[in-house]
Short mmCIF file of C-alpha atoms in Angstrom, two decimals:
data_model
loop_
_atom_site.label_atom_id
_atom_site.label_comp_id
_atom_site.label_asym_id
_atom_site.label_seq_id
_atom_site.Cartn_x
_atom_site.Cartn_y
_atom_site.Cartn_z
CA MET Y 1 13.67 43.74 97.23
CA ASN Y 2 15.03 42.55 93.96
CA ARG Y 3 16.28 39.15 93.60
CA ARG Y 4 20.40 39.89 93.81
CA ASP Y 5 19.33 41.55 97.52
CA PHE Y 6 17.56 38.55 98.21
CA ILE Y 7 20.33 36.55 97.52
CA ARG Y 8 23.03 38.75 99.17
CA ARG Y 9 21.28 38.39 102.33
CA GLY Y 10 20.51 34.67 102.26
CA ILE Y 11 24.05 34.44 101.99
CA VAL Y 12 25.11 36.54 105.14
CA PHE Y 13 22.29 34.89 107.02
CA ALA Y 14 23.68 31.42 106.44
CA THR Y 15 27.08 32.33 106.94
CA ILE Y 16 26.12 33.99 110.54
CA THR Y 17 24.18 31.11 111.45
CA ALA Y 18 26.68 28.50 109.93
CA THR Y 19 29.42 30.38 112.46
CA GLY Y 20 26.97 30.55 115.32
CA ALA Y 21 26.54 26.51 114.58
CA GLY Y 22 30.27 26.35 114.69
CA PHE Y 23 30.58 28.01 118.01
CA ALA Y 24 27.60 26.21 119.54
CA LEU Y 25 29.48 22.80 118.74
CA ARG Y 26 32.73 23.90 120.06
CA GLY Y 27 31.01 25.04 123.34
CA ALA Y 28 29.23 21.71 123.71
CA ALA Y 29 32.43 19.74 122.85
CA ALA Y 30 34.09 21.45 125.65
CA ALA Y 31 31.38 20.89 128.02
CA THR Y 32 31.26 17.42 127.05
CA LEU Y 33 34.81 17.07 128.13
CA GLY Y 34 34.24 18.08 131.58
CA HIS Y 35 36.52 20.63 133.95
CA GLU Y 36 38.87 18.16 135.14
CA ALA Y 37 39.59 16.71 131.47
CA THR Y 38 39.69 20.20 130.31
CA ASP Y 39 42.52 21.19 132.81
CA GLU Y 40 44.46 18.01 132.02
CA LEU Y 41 44.43 18.92 128.58
CA ARG Y 42 45.65 22.37 128.97
CA PHE Y 43 48.37 21.04 131.71
CA MET Y 44 49.86 18.23 129.33
CA ARG Y 45 49.99 21.02 126.32
CA GLN Y 46 52.29 23.05 128.66
CA GLU Y 47 54.27 19.78 130.15
CA GLU Y 48 55.03 18.90 126.63
CA LYS Y 49 56.59 22.29 125.79
CA LEU Y 50 58.68 21.98 128.78
CA ALA Y 51 59.91 18.88 127.96
CA ARG Y 52 60.83 20.31 124.39
CA ASP Y 53 62.13 23.68 125.98
CA ILE Y 54 64.68 22.16 128.08
CA TYR Y 55 66.03 19.39 125.30
CA GLN Y 56 66.57 22.39 123.12
CA GLN Y 57 68.48 24.13 125.86
CA ALA Y 58 70.07 21.08 126.79
CA TYR Y 59 71.55 20.40 123.16
CA ALA Y 60 72.18 23.96 122.55
CA ARG Y 61 75.13 23.43 125.63
CA TRP Y 62 76.08 19.66 125.30
CA HIS Y 63 75.31 19.14 121.57
CA LEU Y 64 74.04 15.76 122.19
CA PRO Y 65 71.77 14.22 119.40
CA VAL Y 66 69.52 12.64 121.69
CA PHE Y 67 68.39 16.05 122.93
CA ALA Y 68 67.70 17.35 119.62
CA ASN Y 69 65.94 14.32 118.25
CA VAL Y 70 63.65 14.09 121.41
CA ALA Y 71 62.89 17.72 121.11
CA GLN Y 72 61.75 17.45 117.69
CA ALA Y 73 59.51 14.63 118.97
CA GLU Y 74 58.30 16.78 121.57
CA GLN Y 75 56.91 19.36 119.42
CA ARG Y 76 54.97 16.60 117.78
CA HIS Y 77 53.46 15.98 121.25
CA MET Y 78 52.59 19.56 121.62
CA ASP Y 79 51.17 19.61 118.01
CA ALA Y 80 49.11 16.54 119.14
CA ILE Y 81 47.94 17.98 122.49
CA TRP Y 82 46.89 21.40 120.02
CA ARG Y 83 44.90 19.35 117.81
CA MET Y 84 42.75 17.88 120.52
CA LEU Y 85 42.28 21.49 122.35
CA ALA Y 86 41.41 22.56 119.01
CA ARG Y 87 38.83 19.61 118.12
CA TYR Y 88 36.98 20.45 121.65
CA GLY Y 89 37.30 24.33 121.37
CA ILE Y 90 39.50 24.58 124.06
CA ALA Y 91 41.54 27.81 124.49
CA ASP Y 92 45.31 27.07 124.20
CA SER Y 93 47.14 27.50 127.92
CA LEU Y 94 50.30 28.57 125.79
CA ARG Y 95 50.33 32.45 125.29
CA ASP Y 96 53.58 31.69 122.86
CA PRO Y 97 54.17 28.26 121.83
CA GLN Y 98 57.14 28.86 119.92
CA ALA Y 99 58.84 31.11 122.48
CA GLN Y 100 61.06 29.42 125.59
CA GLY Y 101 59.39 29.05 129.10
CA GLY Y 102 56.41 31.29 129.88
CA PHE Y 103 54.64 28.77 132.30
CA THR Y 104 51.43 29.59 133.58
CA ASP Y 105 51.14 26.83 135.72
CA PRO Y 106 53.35 27.12 139.12
CA ARG Y 107 54.15 23.63 139.30
CA LEU Y 108 55.59 23.79 135.91
CA ALA Y 109 57.28 27.06 135.96
CA LYS Y 110 58.82 26.02 139.28
CA LEU Y 111 60.57 22.84 137.64
CA TYR Y 112 61.30 24.41 134.64
CA SER Y 113 63.63 26.72 136.85
CA GLU Y 114 65.25 23.46 138.50
CA LEU Y 115 65.73 21.68 135.43
CA GLN Y 116 67.42 24.79 133.84
CA VAL Y 117 70.13 24.61 136.72
CA ARG Y 118 70.55 20.78 136.46
CA ILE Y 119 71.04 20.78 132.82
CA GLU Y 120 73.79 23.31 132.96
CA ARG Y 121 76.14 20.92 135.64
CA SER Y 122 77.06 18.42 133.16
CA ALA Y 123 76.14 16.74 130.07
CA ASP Y 124 75.35 13.63 132.53
CA GLU Y 125 73.18 15.18 134.87
CA ALA Y 126 71.51 17.15 131.97
CA LEU Y 127 70.69 13.56 130.44
CA LEU Y 128 69.51 12.63 134.81
CA ALA Y 129 67.30 15.59 134.25
CA ALA Y 130 65.80 14.42 130.97
CA GLY Y 131 64.88 11.45 132.48
CA LEU Y 132 63.11 13.23 135.33
CA ILE Y 133 61.03 15.14 132.79
CA GLU Y 134 59.94 11.63 130.96
CA GLU Y 135 59.22 9.85 134.20
CA VAL Y 136 57.26 12.94 135.55
CA ASP Y 137 55.42 12.90 131.83
CA ILE Y 138 54.21 9.29 132.25
CA LEU Y 139 52.53 9.69 135.29
CA ASP Y 140 50.86 12.91 134.38
CA LEU Y 141 49.67 10.94 130.93
CA ARG Y 142 48.16 8.23 132.89
CA LYS Y 143 46.52 10.57 135.17
CA ALA Y 144 44.96 12.46 132.48
CA ALA Y 145 43.68 9.05 130.77
CA LYS Y 146 41.79 8.55 133.51
CA THR Y 147 39.75 11.54 133.43
CA ALA Y 148 39.53 11.61 129.43
CA PRO Y 149 36.16 10.42 128.64
CA ASP Y 150 36.47 10.20 124.87
CA GLN Y 151 38.54 7.16 123.42
CA SER Y 152 39.96 9.40 120.59
CA LEU Y 153 41.57 11.54 123.31
CA ARG Y 154 43.03 8.60 125.33
CA ARG Y 155 44.27 7.21 122.41
CA VAL Y 156 46.06 10.45 121.96
CA TYR Y 157 47.54 10.32 125.53
CA ALA Y 158 48.28 6.36 125.18
CA ASN Y 159 50.51 7.10 122.02
CA LEU Y 160 52.10 10.35 123.85
CA GLU Y 161 53.16 7.60 126.73
CA ARG Y 162 54.45 5.40 124.41
CA GLY Y 163 56.73 8.14 123.03
CA SER Y 164 57.38 8.82 126.81
CA ARG Y 165 58.39 5.61 127.57
CA ASN Y 166 60.44 5.63 124.03
CA HIS Y 167 62.44 9.02 125.49
CA LEU Y 168 63.15 7.27 128.65
CA ARG Y 169 64.98 4.67 127.16
CA SER Y 170 66.89 7.07 125.12
CA PHE Y 171 68.13 9.20 127.90
CA ALA Y 172 68.58 6.25 130.58
CA SER Y 173 70.34 4.39 127.76
CA ALA Y 174 72.55 7.26 126.73
CA TRP Y 175 73.52 8.00 130.45
CA MET Y 176 74.51 4.59 131.66
CA GLN Y 177 76.65 4.07 128.34
CA ARG Y 178 78.42 7.00 129.10
CA THR Y 179 78.70 6.47 133.18
CA GLY Y 180 78.40 2.96 133.46
CA LYS Y 181 76.09 3.07 136.37
CA HIS Y 182 72.44 1.23 136.45
CA TYR Y 183 69.79 4.13 135.64
CA VAL Y 184 67.58 4.90 139.34
CA ALA Y 185 64.05 5.86 139.14
CA GLN Y 186 63.52 9.79 140.14
CA ALA Y 187 59.77 9.85 140.09
CA MET Y 188 58.19 6.65 139.32
CA PRO Y 189 58.39 3.28 140.92
CA GLN Y 190 62.01 1.51 140.27
CA ALA Y 191 60.25 -1.97 139.32
CA GLN Y 192 58.23 0.17 136.65
CA VAL Y 193 61.37 1.94 135.21
CA ASP Y 194 63.20 -1.35 135.18
CA ASP Y 195 60.68 -2.66 133.22
CA ILE Y 196 60.71 -0.01 130.71
CA LEU Y 197 64.34 -0.22 130.14
CA ALA Y 198 64.31 -3.71 130.14
CA SER Y 199 62.16 -3.76 126.89
CA PRO Y 200 62.75 -2.55 123.28
CA LEU Y 201 61.47 0.62 121.71
CA GLU Y 202 58.12 0.63 121.31
CA ARG Y 203 56.41 1.44 117.73
CA GLY Y 204 53.93 3.28 116.67
CA GLY Y 205 51.86 6.17 117.76
CA ASN Y 206 52.18 8.52 114.07
CA GLY Y 207 55.80 8.98 114.78
CA MET Y 208 55.18 10.24 118.07
CA GLY Y 209 57.81 8.04 120.26
CA MET Y 210 61.02 7.84 118.52
CA GLY Y 211 63.90 9.59 119.96
CA HIS Y 212 67.11 7.82 119.83
#
């Protein structure tokens, strides 16, 4: 074997070894995360997409800027979850992230269909539907955070929840201004929703929270 062949074979071997090590590290990371935390992360990826899809559809129907603004924020939420999936070597739970719908989780598929009906009724009903999405999202993010074994993952969930609180403030405020009524909680305890609405918009979270 001449020197050139030896070097070439060495490079190939090093590449294969590095690739194998990469797969091993990703597999180890996923194993460290655990089944429950993995399922929660994959679920949240779909739930953030549901919010984005519904807000895009609501904006196309009613042209209220709040829907367009929060839809953009939800895309950032989706991206944040995707980065965590990639970090842990977990397959994406979305077949086509850019397409509308296509949810594999039965609960989200059912909710998506129900929300599509609601947002067509009126702009006010669309705002209420958006409020429901954010309340459910807050509850699910809190649940997911309890299963997260990693501080960085808990931090992502905390940032996303901060964003969802801001989104709830934006949608509820828009609805109350249009109707003159007090926003009634749809999934969370009323006292918790009232506390959120009585407090100002929160800053932080790498731009994942604003939507007014």
